[in-house]
XYZ file of C-alpha atoms in Angstrom:
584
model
C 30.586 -8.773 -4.107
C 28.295 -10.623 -6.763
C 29.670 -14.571 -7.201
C 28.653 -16.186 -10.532
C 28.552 -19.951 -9.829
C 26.279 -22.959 -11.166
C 26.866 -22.775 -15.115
C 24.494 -24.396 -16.755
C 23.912 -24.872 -20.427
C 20.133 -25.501 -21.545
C 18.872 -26.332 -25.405
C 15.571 -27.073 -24.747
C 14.536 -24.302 -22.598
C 15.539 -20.901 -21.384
C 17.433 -20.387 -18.041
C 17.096 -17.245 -16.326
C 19.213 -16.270 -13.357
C 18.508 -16.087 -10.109
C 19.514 -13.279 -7.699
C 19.437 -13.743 -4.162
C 18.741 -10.322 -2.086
C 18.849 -11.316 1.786
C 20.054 -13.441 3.561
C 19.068 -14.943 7.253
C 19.765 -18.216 9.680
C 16.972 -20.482 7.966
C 15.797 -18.621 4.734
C 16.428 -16.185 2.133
C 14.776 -13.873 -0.383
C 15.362 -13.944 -4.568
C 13.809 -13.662 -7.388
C 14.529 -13.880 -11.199
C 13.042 -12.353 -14.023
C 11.228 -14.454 -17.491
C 12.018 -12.604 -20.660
C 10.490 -15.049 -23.406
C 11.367 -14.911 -26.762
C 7.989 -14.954 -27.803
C 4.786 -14.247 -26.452
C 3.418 -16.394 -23.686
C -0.327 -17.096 -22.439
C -0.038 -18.858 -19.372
C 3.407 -20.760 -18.707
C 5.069 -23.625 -16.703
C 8.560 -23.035 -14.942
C 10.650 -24.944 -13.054
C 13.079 -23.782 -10.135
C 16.246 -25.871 -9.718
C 18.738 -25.910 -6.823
C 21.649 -27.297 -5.908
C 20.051 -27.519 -2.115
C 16.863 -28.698 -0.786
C 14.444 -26.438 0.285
C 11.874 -27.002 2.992
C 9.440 -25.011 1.440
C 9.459 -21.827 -1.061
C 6.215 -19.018 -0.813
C 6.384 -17.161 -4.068
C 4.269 -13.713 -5.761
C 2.920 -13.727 -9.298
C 3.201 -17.541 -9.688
C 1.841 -20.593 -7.600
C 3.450 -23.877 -6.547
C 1.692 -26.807 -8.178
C 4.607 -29.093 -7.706
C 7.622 -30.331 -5.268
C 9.847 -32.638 -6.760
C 13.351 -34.478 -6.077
C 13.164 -33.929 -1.900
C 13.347 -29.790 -2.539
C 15.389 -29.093 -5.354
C 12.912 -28.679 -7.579
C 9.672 -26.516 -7.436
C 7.305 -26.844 -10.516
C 5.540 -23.495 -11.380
C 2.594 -22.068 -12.867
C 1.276 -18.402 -13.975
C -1.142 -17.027 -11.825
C -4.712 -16.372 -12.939
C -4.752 -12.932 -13.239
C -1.288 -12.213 -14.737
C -1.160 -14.957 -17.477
C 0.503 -13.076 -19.834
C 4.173 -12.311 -20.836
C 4.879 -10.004 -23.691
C 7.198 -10.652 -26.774
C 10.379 -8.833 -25.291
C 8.603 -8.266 -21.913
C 9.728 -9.054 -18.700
C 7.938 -10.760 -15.444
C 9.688 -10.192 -12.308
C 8.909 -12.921 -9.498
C 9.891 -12.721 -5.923
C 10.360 -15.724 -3.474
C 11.432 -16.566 -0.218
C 12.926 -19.952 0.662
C 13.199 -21.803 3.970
C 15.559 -24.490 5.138
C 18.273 -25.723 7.665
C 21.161 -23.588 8.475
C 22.572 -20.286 6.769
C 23.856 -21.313 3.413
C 22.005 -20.372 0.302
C 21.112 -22.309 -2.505
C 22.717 -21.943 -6.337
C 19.264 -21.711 -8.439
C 18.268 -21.263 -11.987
C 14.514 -21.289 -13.554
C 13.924 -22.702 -17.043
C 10.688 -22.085 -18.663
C 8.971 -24.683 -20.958
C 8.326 -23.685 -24.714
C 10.992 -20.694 -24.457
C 14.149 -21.846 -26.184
C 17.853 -20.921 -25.654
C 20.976 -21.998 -25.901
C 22.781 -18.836 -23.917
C 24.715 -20.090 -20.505
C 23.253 -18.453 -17.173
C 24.613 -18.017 -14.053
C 23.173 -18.448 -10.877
C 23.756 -14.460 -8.530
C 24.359 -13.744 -5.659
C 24.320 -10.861 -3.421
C 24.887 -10.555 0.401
C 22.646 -7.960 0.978
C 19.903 -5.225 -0.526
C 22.110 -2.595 -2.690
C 19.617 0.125 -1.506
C 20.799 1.982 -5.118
C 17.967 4.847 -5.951
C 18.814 4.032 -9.987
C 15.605 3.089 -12.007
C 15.102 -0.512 -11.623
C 14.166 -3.012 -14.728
C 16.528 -1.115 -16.752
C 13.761 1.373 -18.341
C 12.902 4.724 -17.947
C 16.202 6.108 -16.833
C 15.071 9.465 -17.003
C 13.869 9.215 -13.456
C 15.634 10.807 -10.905
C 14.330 8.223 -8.743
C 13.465 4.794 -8.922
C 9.713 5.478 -8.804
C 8.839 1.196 -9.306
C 11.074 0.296 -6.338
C 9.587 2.915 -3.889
C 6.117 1.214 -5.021
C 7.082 -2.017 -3.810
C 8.361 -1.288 -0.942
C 5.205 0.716 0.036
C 3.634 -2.425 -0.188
C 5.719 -4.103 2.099
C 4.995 -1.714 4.612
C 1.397 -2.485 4.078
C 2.134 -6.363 5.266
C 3.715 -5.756 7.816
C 0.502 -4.009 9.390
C -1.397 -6.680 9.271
C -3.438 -8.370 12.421
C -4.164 -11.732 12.553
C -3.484 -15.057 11.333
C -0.706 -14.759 8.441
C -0.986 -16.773 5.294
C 2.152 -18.727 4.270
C 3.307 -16.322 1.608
C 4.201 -13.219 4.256
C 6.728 -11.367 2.790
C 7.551 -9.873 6.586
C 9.626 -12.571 7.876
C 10.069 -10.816 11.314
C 6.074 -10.148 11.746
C 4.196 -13.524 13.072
C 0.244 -14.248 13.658
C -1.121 -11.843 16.385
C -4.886 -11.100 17.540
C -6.141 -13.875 16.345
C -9.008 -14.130 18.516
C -10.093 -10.330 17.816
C -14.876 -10.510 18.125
C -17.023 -10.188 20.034
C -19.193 -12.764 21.510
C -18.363 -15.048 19.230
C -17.845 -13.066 15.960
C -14.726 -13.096 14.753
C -13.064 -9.547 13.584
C -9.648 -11.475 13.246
C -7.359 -9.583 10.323
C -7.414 -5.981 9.165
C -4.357 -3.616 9.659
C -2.660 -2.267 12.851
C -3.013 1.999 12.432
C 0.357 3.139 12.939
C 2.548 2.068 15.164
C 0.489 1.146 17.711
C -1.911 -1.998 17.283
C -5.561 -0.555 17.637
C -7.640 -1.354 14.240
C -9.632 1.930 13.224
C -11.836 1.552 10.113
C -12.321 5.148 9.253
C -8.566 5.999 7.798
C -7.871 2.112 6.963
C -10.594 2.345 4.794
C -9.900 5.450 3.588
C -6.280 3.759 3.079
C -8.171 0.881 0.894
C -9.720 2.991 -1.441
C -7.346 5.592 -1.868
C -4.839 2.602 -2.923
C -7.539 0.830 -5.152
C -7.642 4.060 -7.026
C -4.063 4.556 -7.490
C -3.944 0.740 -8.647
C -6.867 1.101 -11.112
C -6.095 4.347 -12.608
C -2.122 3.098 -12.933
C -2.648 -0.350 -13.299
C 0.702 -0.216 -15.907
C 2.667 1.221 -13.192
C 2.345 -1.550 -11.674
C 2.782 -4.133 -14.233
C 6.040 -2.507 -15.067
C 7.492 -2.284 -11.304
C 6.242 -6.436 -10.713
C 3.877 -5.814 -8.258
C 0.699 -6.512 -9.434
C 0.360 -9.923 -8.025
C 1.745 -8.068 -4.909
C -0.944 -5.132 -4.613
C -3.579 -8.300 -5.499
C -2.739 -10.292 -2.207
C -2.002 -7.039 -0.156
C -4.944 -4.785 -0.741
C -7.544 -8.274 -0.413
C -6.245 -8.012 3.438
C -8.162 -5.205 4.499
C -11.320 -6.010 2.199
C -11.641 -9.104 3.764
C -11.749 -7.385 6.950
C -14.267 -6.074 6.104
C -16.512 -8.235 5.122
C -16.513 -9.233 8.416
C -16.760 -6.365 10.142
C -20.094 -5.523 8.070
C -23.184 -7.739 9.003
C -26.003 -6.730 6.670
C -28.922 -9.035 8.178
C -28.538 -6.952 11.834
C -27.228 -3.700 10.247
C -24.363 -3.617 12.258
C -20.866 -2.261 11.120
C -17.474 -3.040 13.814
C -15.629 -0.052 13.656
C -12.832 -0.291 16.053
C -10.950 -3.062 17.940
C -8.586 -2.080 20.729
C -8.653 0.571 22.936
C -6.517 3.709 22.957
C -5.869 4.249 26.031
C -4.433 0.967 27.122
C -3.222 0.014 23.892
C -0.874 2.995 23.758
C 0.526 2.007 27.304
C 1.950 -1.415 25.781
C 4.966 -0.963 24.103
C 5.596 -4.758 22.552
C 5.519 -6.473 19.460
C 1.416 -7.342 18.599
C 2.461 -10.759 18.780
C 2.841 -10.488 22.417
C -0.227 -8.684 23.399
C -2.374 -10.289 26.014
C -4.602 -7.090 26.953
C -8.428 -7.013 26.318
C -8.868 -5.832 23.134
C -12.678 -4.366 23.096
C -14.658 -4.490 19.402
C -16.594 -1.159 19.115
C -19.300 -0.580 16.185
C -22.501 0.979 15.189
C -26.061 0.270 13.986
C -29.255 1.711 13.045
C -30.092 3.351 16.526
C -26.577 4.256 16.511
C -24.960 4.640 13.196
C -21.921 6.060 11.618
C -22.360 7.012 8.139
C -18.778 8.421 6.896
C -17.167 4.878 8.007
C -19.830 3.434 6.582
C -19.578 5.384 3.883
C -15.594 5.111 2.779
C -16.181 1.079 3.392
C -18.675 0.957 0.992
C -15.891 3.322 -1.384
C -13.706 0.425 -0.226
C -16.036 -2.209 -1.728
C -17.223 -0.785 -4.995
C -13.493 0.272 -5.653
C -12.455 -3.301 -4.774
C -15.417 -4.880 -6.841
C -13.995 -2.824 -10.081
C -10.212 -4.212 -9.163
C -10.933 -7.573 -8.634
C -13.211 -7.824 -11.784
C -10.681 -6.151 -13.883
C -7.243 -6.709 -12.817
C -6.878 -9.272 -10.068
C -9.139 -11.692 -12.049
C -11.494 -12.974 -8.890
C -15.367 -11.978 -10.551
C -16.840 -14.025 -7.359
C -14.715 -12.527 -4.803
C -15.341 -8.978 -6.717
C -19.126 -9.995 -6.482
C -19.594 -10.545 -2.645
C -17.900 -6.611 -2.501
C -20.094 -5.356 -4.829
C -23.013 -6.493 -2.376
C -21.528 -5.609 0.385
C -20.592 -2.264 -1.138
C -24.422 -1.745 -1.859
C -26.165 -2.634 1.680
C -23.834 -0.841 3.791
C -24.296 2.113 1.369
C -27.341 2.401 2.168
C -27.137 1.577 6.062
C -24.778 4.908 5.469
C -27.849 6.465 3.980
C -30.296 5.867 6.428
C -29.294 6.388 9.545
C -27.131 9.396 9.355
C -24.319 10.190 11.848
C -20.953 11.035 12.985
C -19.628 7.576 14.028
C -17.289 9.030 16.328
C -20.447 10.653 18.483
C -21.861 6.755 18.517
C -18.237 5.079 19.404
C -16.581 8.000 21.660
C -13.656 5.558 22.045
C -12.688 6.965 18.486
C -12.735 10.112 18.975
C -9.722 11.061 20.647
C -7.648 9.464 18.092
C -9.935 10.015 14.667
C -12.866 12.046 15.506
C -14.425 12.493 12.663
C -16.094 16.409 11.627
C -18.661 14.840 9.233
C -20.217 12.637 6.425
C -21.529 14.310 3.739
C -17.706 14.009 2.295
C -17.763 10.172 2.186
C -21.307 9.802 1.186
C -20.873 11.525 -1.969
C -17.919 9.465 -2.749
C -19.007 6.293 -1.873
C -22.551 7.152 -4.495
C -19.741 7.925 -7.231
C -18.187 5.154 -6.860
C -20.920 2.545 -6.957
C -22.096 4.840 -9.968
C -18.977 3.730 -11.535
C -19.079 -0.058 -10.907
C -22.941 -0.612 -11.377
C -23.469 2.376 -14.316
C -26.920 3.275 -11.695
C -27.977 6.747 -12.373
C -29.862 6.573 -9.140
C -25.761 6.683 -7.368
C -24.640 9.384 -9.787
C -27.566 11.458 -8.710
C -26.938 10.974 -5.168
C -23.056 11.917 -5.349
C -24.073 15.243 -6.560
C -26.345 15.955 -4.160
C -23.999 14.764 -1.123
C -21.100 16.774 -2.755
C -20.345 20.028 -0.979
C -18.241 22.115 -3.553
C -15.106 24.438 -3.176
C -11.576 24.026 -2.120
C -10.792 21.886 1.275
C -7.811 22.160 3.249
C -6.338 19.125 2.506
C -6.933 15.368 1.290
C -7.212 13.513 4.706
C -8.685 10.871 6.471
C -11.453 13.002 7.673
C -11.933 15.140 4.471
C -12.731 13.638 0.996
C -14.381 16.233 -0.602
C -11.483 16.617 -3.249
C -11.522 12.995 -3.862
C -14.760 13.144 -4.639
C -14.836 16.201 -6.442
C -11.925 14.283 -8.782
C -14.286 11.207 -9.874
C -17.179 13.555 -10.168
C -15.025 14.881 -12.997
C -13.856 11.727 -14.117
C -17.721 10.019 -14.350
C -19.018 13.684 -15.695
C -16.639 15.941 -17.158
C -18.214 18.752 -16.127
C -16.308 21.648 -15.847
C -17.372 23.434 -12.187
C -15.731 19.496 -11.226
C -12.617 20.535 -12.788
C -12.031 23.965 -11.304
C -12.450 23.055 -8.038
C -10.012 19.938 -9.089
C -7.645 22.846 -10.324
C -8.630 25.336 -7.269
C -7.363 22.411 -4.730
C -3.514 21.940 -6.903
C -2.853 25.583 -7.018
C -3.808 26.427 -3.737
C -0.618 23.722 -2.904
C 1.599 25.372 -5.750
C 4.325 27.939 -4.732
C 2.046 31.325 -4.834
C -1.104 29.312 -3.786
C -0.951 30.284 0.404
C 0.463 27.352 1.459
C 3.678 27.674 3.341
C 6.618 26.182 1.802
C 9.911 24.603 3.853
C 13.386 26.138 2.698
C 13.884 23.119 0.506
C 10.346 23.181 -1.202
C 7.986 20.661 0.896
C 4.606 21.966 1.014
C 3.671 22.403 4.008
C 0.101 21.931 5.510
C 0.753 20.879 8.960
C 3.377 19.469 11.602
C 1.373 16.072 12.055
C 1.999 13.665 8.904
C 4.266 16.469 6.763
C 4.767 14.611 4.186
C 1.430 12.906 4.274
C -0.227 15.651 3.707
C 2.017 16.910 0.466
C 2.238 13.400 -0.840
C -2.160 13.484 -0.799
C -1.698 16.773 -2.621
C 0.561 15.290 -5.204
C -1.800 12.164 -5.648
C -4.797 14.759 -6.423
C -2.143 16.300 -8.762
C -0.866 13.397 -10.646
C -4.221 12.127 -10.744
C -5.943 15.232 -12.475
C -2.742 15.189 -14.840
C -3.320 11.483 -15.685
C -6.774 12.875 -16.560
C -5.634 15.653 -19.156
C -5.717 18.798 -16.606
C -2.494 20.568 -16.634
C -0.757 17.889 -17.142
C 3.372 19.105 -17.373
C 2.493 21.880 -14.528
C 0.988 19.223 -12.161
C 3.384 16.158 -12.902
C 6.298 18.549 -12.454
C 4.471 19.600 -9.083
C 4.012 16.215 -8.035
C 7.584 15.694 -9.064
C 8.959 18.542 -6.675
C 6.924 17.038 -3.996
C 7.664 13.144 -3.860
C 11.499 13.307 -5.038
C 11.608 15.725 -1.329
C 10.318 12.437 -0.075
C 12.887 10.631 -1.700
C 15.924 12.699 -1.501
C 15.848 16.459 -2.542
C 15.813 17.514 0.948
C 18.174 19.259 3.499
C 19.681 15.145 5.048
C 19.673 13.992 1.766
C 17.776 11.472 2.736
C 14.521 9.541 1.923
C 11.625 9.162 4.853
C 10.846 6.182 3.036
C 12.381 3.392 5.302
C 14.144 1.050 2.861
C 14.855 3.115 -0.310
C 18.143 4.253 -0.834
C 20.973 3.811 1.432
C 20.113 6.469 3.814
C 16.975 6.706 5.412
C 15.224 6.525 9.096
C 15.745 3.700 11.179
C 13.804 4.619 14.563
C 10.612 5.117 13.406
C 7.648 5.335 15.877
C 6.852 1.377 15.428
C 6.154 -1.067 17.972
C 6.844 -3.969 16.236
C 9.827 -3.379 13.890
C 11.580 -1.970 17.005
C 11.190 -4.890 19.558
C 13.723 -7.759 18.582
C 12.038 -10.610 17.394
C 13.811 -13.548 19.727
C 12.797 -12.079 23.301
C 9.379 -10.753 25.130
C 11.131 -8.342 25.977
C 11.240 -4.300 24.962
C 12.774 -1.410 25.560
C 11.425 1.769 23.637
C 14.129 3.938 25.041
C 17.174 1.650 23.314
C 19.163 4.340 21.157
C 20.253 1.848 18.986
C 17.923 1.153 15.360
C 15.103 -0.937 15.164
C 15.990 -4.267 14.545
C 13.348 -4.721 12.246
C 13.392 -2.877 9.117
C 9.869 -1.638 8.398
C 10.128 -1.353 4.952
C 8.417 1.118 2.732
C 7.178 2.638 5.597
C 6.545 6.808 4.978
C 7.554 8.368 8.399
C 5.416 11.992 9.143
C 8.688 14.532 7.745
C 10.363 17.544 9.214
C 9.111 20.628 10.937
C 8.769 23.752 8.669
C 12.300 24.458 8.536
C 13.376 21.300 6.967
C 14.282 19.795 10.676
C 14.419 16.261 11.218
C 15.842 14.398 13.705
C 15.235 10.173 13.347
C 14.516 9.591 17.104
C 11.752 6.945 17.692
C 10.287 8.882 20.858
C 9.857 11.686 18.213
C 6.075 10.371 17.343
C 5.785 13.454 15.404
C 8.283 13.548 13.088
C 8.972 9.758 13.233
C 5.354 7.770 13.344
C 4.083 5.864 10.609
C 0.780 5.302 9.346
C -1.519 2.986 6.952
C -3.018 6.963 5.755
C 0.496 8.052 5.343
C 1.287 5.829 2.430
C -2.007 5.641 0.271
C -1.664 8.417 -1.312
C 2.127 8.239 -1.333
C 1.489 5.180 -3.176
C -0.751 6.270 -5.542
C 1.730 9.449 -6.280
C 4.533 7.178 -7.202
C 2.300 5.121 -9.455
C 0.938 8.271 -11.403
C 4.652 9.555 -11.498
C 5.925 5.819 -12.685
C 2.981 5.757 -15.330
C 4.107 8.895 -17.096
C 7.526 7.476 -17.032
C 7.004 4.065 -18.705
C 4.774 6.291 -21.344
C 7.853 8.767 -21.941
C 5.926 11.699 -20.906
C 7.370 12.324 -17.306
C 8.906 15.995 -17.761
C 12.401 16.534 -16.385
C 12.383 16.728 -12.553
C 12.384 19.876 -11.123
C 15.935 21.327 -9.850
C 16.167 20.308 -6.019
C 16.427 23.502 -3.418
C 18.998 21.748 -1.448
């Protein structure tokens, strides 16, 4: 039940509402949306409550002010997302903290914007879950591409290792491996794999520039669904990782912290781990040149997003230079990183490196314009049509920004080669309801990288209908078109998994202690989180021993991610097609 409380007439300013969307002993989560009546270039808001708040930690704006013991918070525009269109809308997101369980009655005015129109203050108890399209555009969608986004995000957070900054959207996740190095150095950060707490660099930085990708090619997806600030502060996480975990003066790379074996016997939240957690790497008498490789396709991907869109040219620098030297440590001493660090191999051995090479020369080609990296993609690029977009496999990937940098055509057919092999008639097997379906481990990873190549090439001009539509069939059985009805994202809609394969989110948050056998939910909601899918028949069954069907993974959701955004894109342009009829 919504309660409309706290009128409040302004002249001077504009009000907007406030809604609040959860509730908890101590805190609370809101947000409000500015529509100006005129353009704006950088802007000044204030929040005002009828409580005091401790302390607020707030997305797309910063805090430059506390006034009147908490019941005021002076804002500002960030940065890199100054700007509010005539008629447009910025969505903001908070959380509050303070004493006891009552929430606050809050309304924002923003200076220069005038109105004389009464707001009210909303409220609701909890989430609504609703799949309708959210901002009230682009109803067309069968599903509410922008709030999937978001929440894939979230999951995203709550992966992350180490010390957590004060704006952590993840109220049940706390600071955990902080003191992560080795002899001294400190690998502190990064994200957890799955749902198990061993950092592996090959598929998170796979993750990172898969996402990058998505976020640069469909930046105005994600202006439209609110999250740019959002995808800003999450995808800087793992870069900065990074950073440390490359050490160009000793040409040493950190590849790995945790172990396994003994990881994988602890089942607890990461804030409770007290095992030795061993830092693995390579170096020049011992190298690894495809994780090598997709960090430096991390780096230049991040150099072109933080220059462009996230507004941070200095950051953006150091990854372009980092980007460059580990390149070339890539380069020069070639090999399989999981032959140097066999502690990887039973969990992401690695089949080669030619793949990532290639890519990682395109894309420094395509933040430094260097012919010498265009030259180099080619001749790491092994042609054809590969099994899948994975972790281990790139080729398609790069075969895609070869096209994109070139245009040339042999590109393109493999591009096309790769989508119909996916297509109904293409020799993939299909489930009863129409997933396609490459493989029992990760299901729906594996269509949702399919439908990000798809989407992709469409954004690009190839086939563009056929392959949206494709995409289409593929993420709304994700979402919903499937045999439960249900969506294996955790959090969207209002029927979904909640035992997924997760340390964390399924240890309560107020005792040490952990059962993984409790049949009851997780008490945790890992939001946004893409679980691996059903067997070949459409079979699911949400049981969190079920690591198969019911693990989660930072590769599960990059390209999920990016498919959303491609699919949202096309919607906020009014060229998304009508969605395919569901086969269930």
């Amino acid at each position: 039940m919504w309660l409309a409380v706290l009128v409040v007439v302004i002249t001077s300013v504009a009000a907007f509402d406030v809604t609040v969307t959860n509730l908890w002993n101590g805190g609370f989560q809101a947000k409000f949306t500015i529509t100006p009546n005129h353009a704006l270039h950088g802007w000044r808001a204030h929040l005002l409550c009828d409580l005091a708040l401790d302390s607020i930690e707030i997305w797309r704006a910063n805090v430059v002010e506390k006034r009147d013991g908490g019941k005021e918070f002076v804002l500002v525009n960030t940065p890199y997302d100054p700007d509010v269109s005539n008629s447009g809308n910025l969505v903001i997101e908070f959380a509050g903290h303070m004493s006891g369980g009552s929430s606050p009655n809050c309304i924002v005015t923003v200076d220069g914007v005038n109105s004389t129109v009464p707001h009210t203050t909303q409220h609701a108890p909890a989430p609504t879950h609703d799949t309708g399209p959210s901002n009230g555009v682009v109803a067309h969608m069968k599903y509410d591409y922008a709030k999937a986004l978001g929440l894939s995000i979230l999951f995203y957070d709550a992966q992350r290792s180490g010390r957590l900054p004060a704006n952590n959207p993840i109220p049940w996740r706390g600071d955990s491996a902080v003191n992560d190095g080795d002899n001294g150095h400190d690998l502190s950060g990064g994200w957890y794999d799955a749902g198990d707490h061993v950092k592996f660099n090959l598929p998170m930085a796979m993750s990172t520039h898969i996402l990058l990708w998505g976020f640069m090619k469909f930046q105005d997806a994600y202006k439209h669904a609110g999250q740019t600030s959002m995808m800003c502060d999450m995808i800087k996480w793992p870069l900065d990782y990074f950073l440390k975990c490359w050490i160009p003066e000793s040409e040493t790379y950190y590849v790995q912290v945790g172990d396994g074996g003994p990881d994988h016997g602890f089942w607890g939240r990461p804030e409770n781990m007290n095992m030795w957690r061993p830092a693995f790497k390579v170096t020049a008498g011992n190298g690894g040149s495809d994780v090598a490789g997709d960090t430096a396709s991390a780096f230049a991907a991040g150099y072109i997003v933080f220059n462009t869109i996230c507004g941070d040219a200095s950051y953006a620098n150091r990854l372009l230079q980092a980007g460059k030297s580990i390149y070339e440590f890539a380069k020069n001493h070639q090999k399989i990183y999981s032959q140097s660090v066999p502690q990887a191999a039973g969990f992401y051995g690695s089949s080669g490196f030619r793949d990532e090479l290639s890519l990682a020369a395109a894309w420094l080609y395509k933040a430094t314009n260097d012919g010498r990296y265009l030259n180099e993609a080619r001749q790491f690029h092994d042609g054809g049509v590969p099994w899948s977009l994975s972790w281990d496999d790139k080729r398609i990937a790069g075969t895609l920004l070869l096209y994109e940098i070139t245009q040339d055509g042999s590109y393109k057919n493999d591009v096309m080669g790769f989508v119909r092999s996916y297509k109904p008639g293409g020799g993939i097997t299909y489930t009863p309801c129409g997933l396609a379906y490459r493989d029992q481990w990760g299901a729906n990873r594996y269509a949702a990288n399919a439908a990000f190549i798809a989407v992709m090439a469409a954004a690009d001009g190839i086939e563009t209908n056929d392959f949206v539509t494709w995409t289409m069939s593929q993420i709304n059985y994700i979402l919903g078109d499937n045999k439960y009805h249900i969506s294996y994202e955790i959090g969207f809609g209002s029927n979904y998994p909640v035992h997924p394969h997760h340390r964390g989110s399924s240890c309560p948050t107020s005792t040490n202690w952990c059962n993984a056998g409790d049949p009851g939910p997780n008490p945790n909601l890992l939001k946004g989180a893409l679980v691996g899918g059903p067997d070949n028949q459409d079979n699911y069954d949400d049981r969190r021993g079920d690591y198969v069907k019911n693990e989660v993974a930072c590769d599960y959701n990059a390209a999920f991610q990016g498919a959303l955004a491609g699919l949202l894109h096309f919607a906020v342009n009014n060229a998304l097609p009508a969605a395919p009829g569901s086969r269930c």
